[in-house]
mmCIF file of C-alpha atoms and ligand atoms in Angstrom:
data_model
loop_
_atom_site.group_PDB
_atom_site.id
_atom_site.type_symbol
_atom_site.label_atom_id
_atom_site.label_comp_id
_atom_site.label_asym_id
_atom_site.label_seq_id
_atom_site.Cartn_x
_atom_site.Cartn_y
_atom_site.Cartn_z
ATOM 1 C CA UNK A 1 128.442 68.235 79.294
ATOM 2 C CA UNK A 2 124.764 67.452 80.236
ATOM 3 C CA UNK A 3 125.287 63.679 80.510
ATOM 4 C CA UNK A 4 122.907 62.715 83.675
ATOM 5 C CA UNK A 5 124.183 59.637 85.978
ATOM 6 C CA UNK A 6 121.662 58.189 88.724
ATOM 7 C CA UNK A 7 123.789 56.423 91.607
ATOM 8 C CA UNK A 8 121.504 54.436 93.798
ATOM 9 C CA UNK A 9 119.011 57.037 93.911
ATOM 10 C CA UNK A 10 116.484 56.662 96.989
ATOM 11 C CA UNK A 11 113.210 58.095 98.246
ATOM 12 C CA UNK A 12 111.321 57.479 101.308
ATOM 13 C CA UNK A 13 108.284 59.474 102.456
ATOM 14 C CA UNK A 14 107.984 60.358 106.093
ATOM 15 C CA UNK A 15 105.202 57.556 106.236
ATOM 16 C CA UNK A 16 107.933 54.980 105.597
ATOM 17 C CA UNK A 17 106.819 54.627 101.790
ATOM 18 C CA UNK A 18 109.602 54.486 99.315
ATOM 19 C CA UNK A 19 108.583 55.607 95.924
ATOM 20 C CA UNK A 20 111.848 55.517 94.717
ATOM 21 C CA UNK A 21 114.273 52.267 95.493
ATOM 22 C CA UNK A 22 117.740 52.254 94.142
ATOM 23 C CA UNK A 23 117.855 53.728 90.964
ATOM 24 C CA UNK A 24 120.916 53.747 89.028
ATOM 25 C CA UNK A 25 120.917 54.570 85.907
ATOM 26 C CA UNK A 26 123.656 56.984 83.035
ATOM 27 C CA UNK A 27 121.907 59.202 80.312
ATOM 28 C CA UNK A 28 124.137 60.415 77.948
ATOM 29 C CA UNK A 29 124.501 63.966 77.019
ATOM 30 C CA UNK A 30 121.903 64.912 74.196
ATOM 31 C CA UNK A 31 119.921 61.915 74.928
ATOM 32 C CA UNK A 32 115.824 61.881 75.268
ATOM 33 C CA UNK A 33 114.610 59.411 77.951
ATOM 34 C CA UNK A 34 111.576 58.354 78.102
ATOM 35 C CA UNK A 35 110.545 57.115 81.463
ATOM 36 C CA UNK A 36 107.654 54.931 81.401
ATOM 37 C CA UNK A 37 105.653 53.247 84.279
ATOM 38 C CA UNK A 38 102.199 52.778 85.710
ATOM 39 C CA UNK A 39 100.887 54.720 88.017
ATOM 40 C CA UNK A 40 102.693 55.402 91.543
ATOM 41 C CA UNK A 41 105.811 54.069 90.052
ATOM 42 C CA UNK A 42 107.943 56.659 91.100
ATOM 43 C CA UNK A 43 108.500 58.326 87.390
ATOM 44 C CA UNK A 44 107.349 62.113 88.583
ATOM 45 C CA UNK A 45 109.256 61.848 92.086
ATOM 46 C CA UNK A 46 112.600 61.129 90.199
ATOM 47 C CA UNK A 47 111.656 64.425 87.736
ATOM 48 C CA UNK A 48 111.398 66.029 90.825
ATOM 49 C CA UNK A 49 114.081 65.249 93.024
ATOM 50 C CA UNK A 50 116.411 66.049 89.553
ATOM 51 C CA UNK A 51 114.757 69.247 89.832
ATOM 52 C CA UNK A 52 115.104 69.999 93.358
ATOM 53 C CA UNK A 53 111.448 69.943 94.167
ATOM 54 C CA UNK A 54 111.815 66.956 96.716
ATOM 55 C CA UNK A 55 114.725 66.312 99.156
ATOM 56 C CA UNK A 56 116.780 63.095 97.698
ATOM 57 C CA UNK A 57 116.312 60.376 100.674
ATOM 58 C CA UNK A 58 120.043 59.091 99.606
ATOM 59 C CA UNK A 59 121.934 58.684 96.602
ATOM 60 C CA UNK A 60 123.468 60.612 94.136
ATOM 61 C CA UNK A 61 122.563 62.767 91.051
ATOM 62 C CA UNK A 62 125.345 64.314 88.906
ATOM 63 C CA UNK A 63 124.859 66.775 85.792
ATOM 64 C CA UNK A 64 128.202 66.117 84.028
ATOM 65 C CA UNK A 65 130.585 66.328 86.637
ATOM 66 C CA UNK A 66 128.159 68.466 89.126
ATOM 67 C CA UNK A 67 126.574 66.681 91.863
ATOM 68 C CA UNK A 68 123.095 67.781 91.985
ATOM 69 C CA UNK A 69 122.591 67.312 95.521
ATOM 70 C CA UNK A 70 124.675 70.131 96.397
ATOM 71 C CA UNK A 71 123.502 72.784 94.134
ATOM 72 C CA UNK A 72 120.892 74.841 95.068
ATOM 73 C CA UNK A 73 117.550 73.881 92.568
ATOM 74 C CA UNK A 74 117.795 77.576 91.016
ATOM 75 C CA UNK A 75 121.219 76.864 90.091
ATOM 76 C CA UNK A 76 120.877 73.238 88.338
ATOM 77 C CA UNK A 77 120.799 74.670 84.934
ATOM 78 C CA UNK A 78 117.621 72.556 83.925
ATOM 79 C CA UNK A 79 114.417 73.384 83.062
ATOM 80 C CA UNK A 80 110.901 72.377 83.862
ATOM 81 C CA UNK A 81 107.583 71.853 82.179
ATOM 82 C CA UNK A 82 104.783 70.305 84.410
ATOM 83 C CA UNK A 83 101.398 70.304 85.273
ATOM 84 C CA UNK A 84 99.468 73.710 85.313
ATOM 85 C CA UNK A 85 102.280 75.762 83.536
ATOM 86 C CA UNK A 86 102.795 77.833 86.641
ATOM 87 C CA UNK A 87 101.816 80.706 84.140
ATOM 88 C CA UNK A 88 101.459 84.628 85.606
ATOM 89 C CA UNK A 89 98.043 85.449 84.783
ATOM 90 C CA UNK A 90 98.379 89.073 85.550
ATOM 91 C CA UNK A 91 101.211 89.489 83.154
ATOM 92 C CA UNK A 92 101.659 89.595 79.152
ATOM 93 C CA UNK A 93 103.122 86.580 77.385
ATOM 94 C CA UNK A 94 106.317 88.196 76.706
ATOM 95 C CA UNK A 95 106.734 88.902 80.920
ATOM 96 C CA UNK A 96 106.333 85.467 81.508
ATOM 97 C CA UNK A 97 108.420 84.478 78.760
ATOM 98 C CA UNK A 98 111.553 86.447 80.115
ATOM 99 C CA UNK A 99 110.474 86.105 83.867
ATOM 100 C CA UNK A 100 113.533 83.998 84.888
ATOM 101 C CA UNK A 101 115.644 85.792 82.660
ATOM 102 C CA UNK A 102 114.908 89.226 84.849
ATOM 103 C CA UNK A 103 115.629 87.442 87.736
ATOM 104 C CA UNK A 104 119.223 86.614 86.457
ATOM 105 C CA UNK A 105 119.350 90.554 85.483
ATOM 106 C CA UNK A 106 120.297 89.728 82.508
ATOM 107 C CA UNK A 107 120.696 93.047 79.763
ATOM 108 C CA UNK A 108 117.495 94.073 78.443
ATOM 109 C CA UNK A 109 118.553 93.445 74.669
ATOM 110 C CA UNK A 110 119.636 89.897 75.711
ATOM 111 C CA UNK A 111 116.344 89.296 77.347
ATOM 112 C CA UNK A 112 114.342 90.644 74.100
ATOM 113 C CA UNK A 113 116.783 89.040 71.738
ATOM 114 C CA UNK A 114 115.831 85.316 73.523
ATOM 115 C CA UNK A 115 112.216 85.662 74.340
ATOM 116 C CA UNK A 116 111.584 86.921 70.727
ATOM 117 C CA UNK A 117 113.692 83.724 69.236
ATOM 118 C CA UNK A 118 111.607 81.462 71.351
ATOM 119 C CA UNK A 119 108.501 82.868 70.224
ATOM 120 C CA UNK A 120 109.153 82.492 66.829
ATOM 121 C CA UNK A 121 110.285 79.006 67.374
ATOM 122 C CA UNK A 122 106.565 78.078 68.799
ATOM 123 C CA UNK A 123 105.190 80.598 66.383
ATOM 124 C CA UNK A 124 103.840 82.844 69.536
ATOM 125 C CA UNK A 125 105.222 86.306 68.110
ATOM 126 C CA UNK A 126 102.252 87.960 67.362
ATOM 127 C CA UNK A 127 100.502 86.974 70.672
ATOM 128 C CA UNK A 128 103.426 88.993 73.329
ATOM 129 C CA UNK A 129 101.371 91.270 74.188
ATOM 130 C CA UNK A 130 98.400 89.381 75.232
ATOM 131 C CA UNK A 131 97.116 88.877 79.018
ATOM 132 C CA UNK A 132 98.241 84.857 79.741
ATOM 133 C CA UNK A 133 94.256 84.460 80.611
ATOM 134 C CA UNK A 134 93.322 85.216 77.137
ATOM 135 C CA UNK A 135 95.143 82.649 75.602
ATOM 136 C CA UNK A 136 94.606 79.101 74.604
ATOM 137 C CA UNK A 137 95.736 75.955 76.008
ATOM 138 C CA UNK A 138 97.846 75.011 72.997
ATOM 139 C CA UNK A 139 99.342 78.574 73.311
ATOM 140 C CA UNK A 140 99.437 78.375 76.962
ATOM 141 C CA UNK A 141 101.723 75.365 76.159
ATOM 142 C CA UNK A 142 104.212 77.106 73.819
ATOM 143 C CA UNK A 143 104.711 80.270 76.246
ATOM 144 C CA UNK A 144 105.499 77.509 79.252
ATOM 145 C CA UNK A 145 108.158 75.820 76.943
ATOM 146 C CA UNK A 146 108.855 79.416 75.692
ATOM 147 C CA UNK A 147 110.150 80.828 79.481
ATOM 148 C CA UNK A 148 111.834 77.274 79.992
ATOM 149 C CA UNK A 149 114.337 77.395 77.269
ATOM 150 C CA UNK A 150 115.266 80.758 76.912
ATOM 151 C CA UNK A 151 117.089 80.191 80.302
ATOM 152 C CA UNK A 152 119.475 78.279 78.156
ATOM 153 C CA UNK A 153 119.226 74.792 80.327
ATOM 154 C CA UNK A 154 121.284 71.671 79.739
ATOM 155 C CA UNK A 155 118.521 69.566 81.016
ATOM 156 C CA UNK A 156 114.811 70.178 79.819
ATOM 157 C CA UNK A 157 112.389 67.900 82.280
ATOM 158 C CA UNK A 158 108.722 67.698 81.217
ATOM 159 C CA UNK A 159 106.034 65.833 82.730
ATOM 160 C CA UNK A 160 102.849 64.409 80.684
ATOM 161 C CA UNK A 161 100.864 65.846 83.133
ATOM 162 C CA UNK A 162 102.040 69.005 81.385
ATOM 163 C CA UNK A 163 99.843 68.434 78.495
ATOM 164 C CA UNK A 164 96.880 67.795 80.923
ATOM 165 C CA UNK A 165 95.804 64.469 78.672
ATOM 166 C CA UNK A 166 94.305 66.436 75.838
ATOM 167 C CA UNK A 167 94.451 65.116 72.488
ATOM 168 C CA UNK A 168 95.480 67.849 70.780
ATOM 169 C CA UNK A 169 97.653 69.191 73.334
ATOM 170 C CA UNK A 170 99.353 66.246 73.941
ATOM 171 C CA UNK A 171 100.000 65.621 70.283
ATOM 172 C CA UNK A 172 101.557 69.472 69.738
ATOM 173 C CA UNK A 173 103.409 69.114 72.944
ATOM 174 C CA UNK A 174 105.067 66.253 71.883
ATOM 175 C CA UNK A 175 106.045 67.577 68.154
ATOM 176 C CA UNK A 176 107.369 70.375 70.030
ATOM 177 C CA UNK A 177 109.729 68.255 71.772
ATOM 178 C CA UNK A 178 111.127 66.303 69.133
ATOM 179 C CA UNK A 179 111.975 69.800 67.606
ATOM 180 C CA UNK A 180 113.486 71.120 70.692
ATOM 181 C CA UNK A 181 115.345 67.982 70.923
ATOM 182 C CA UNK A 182 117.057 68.470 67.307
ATOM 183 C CA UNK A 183 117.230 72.255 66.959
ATOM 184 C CA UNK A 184 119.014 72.585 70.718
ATOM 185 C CA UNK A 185 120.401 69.365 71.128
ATOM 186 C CA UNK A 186 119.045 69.068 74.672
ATOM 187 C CA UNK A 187 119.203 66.571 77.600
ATOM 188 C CA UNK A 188 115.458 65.666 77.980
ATOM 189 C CA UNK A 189 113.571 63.230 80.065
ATOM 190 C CA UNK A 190 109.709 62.530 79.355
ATOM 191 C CA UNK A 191 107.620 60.727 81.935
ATOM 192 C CA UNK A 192 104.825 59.055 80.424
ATOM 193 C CA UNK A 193 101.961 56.182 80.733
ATOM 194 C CA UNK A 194 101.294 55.902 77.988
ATOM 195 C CA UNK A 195 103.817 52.431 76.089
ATOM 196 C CA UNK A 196 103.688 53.725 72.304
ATOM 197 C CA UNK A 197 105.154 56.815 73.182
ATOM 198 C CA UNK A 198 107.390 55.684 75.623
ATOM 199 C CA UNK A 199 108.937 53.443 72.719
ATOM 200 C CA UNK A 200 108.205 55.535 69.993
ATOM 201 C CA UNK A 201 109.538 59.387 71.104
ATOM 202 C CA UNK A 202 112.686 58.256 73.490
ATOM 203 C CA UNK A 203 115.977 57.140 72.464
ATOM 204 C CA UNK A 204 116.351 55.281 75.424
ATOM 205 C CA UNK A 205 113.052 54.198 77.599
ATOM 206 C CA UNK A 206 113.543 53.256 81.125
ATOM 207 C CA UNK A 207 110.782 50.767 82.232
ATOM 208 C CA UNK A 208 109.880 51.369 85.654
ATOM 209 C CA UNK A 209 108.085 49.283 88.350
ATOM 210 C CA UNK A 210 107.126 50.050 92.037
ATOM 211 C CA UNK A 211 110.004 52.351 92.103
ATOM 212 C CA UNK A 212 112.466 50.686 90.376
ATOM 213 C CA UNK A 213 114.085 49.800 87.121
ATOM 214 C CA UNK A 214 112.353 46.697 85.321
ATOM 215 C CA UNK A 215 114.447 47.209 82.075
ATOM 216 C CA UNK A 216 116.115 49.985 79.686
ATOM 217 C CA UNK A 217 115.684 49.928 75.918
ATOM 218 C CA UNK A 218 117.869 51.911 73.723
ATOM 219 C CA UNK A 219 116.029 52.913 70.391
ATOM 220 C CA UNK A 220 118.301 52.258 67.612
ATOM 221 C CA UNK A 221 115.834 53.936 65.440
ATOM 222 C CA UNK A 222 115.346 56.790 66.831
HETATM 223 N N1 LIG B 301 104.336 63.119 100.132
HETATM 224 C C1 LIG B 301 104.146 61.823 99.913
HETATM 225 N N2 LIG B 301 104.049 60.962 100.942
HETATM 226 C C2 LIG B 301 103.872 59.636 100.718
HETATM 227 N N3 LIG B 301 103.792 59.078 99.480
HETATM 228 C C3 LIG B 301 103.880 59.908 98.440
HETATM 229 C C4 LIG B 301 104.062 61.314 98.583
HETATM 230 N N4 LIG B 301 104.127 61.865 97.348
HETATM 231 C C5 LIG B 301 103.984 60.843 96.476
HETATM 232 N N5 LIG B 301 103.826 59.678 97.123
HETATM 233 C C6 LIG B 301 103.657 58.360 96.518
HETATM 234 O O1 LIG B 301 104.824 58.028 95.792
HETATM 235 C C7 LIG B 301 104.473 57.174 94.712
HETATM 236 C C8 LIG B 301 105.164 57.661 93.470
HETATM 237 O O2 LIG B 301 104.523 58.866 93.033
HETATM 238 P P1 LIG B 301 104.879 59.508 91.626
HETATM 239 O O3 LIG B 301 104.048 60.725 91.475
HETATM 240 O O4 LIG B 301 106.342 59.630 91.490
HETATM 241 O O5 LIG B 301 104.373 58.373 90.636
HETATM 242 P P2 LIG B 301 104.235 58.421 89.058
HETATM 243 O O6 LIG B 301 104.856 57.179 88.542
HETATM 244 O O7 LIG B 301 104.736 59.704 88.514
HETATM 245 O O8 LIG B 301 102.661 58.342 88.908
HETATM 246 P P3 LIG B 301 101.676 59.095 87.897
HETATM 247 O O9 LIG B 301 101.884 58.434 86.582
HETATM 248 O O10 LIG B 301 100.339 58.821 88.481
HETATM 249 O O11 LIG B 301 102.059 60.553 87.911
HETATM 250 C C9 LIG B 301 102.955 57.168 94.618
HETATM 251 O O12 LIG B 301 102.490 55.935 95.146
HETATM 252 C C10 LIG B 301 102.538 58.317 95.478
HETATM 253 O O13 LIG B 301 101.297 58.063 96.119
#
């Protein structure tokens, strides 16, 4: 189950600021949230707190039955897409691709057999053996979201930041996750400024305000 539940979810800075005030909040399994807010609302430091990147001031976070808290960040079963892609430069597109996978020491035929099903899902195949700084952003893009799902997460986390407010990127990026969303039936949450596709890509938007909740919108539509 990748359900997420948010109990009363806190975070305060050393400096006394709280970016996050008591957020409480259940995402069903299979969902995608949108999480929308200006900026310094608090949207990124919940992505990151889910991920393990911050320290939770107090609160809970459970994945299913799992309370995040207690599990080690490596070991959340979620994936992350943010700024910068965090991309090897040094090594080929296919040894970024199955990075994390080598660090699980997982079989060298499962490790092919995933990185060469993701990069035929973002159409990267022919482009393996290329040095990361040769590539393009867009293809930058696909080899980030490439090396985080062939880790098999529950949870897939991506910040707009990701698509570093290009047109073009931004657009691909976010066709590529409404097809991750329906081919792998994923958890996802989405921060975004942006209203229209707040509304438009989430099937339930959380409207957020100085750190907390203002209001959340299912989308019947979706
Ligand atoms: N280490 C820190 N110490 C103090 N305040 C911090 C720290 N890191 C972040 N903040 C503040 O916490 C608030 C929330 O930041 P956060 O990045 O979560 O906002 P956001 O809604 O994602 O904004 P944006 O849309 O600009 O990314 C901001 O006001 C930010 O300045």
């Amino acid at each position: 189950m990748a359900s997420l539940t948010f109990k009363n979810l806190c975070k305060t800075y050393p400096n006394g600021f709280a970016s996050v005030k008591d957020f409480s909040l259940e995402v069903a399994d299979g969902s995608l949230v949108t999480l929308y807010g200006p900026h310094g609302c608090g949207k990124s430091t919940i992505l990151r707190m889910i991920g393990g990147l911050e320290d939770i001031t107090s609160g809970k976070i459970y994945l299913g039955d799992d309370l995040l808290n207690d599990i080690y960040p490596r070991d959340r079963k979620l994936a992350m897409a943010f700024q910068n892609y965090r991309l090897y430069g040094h090594l080929n597109v296919y040894e970024n691709i199955a990075l994390g996978l080598r660090l699980r020491s997982l079989p060298r035929n499962v490790i092919e057999s995933r990185v060469r099903t993701a990069a035929e899902f973002f159409g990267i195949t022919d482009i393996l053996t290329r040095k990361i700084r040769t590539l393009s952003e867009i293809n930058k893009q696909c080899v980030a979201l490439s090396r985080a799902l062939v880790c098999k997460p529950k949870v897939l986390l991506i910040d707009e930041d990701f698509s570093h407010q290009d047109e073009k990127l931004r657009e691909r990026m976010l066709a590529d996750m409404i097809r991750i969303h329906r081919e792998f039936h994923l958890t996802m949450l989405y921060v975004t400024n942006d209203y229209n596709e707040a509304i438009r890509y989430g099937n339930l938007t959380v409207f957020m305000r100085s750190g907390q909740i203002l209001e959340v919108r299912e989308n019947p539509d979706f």
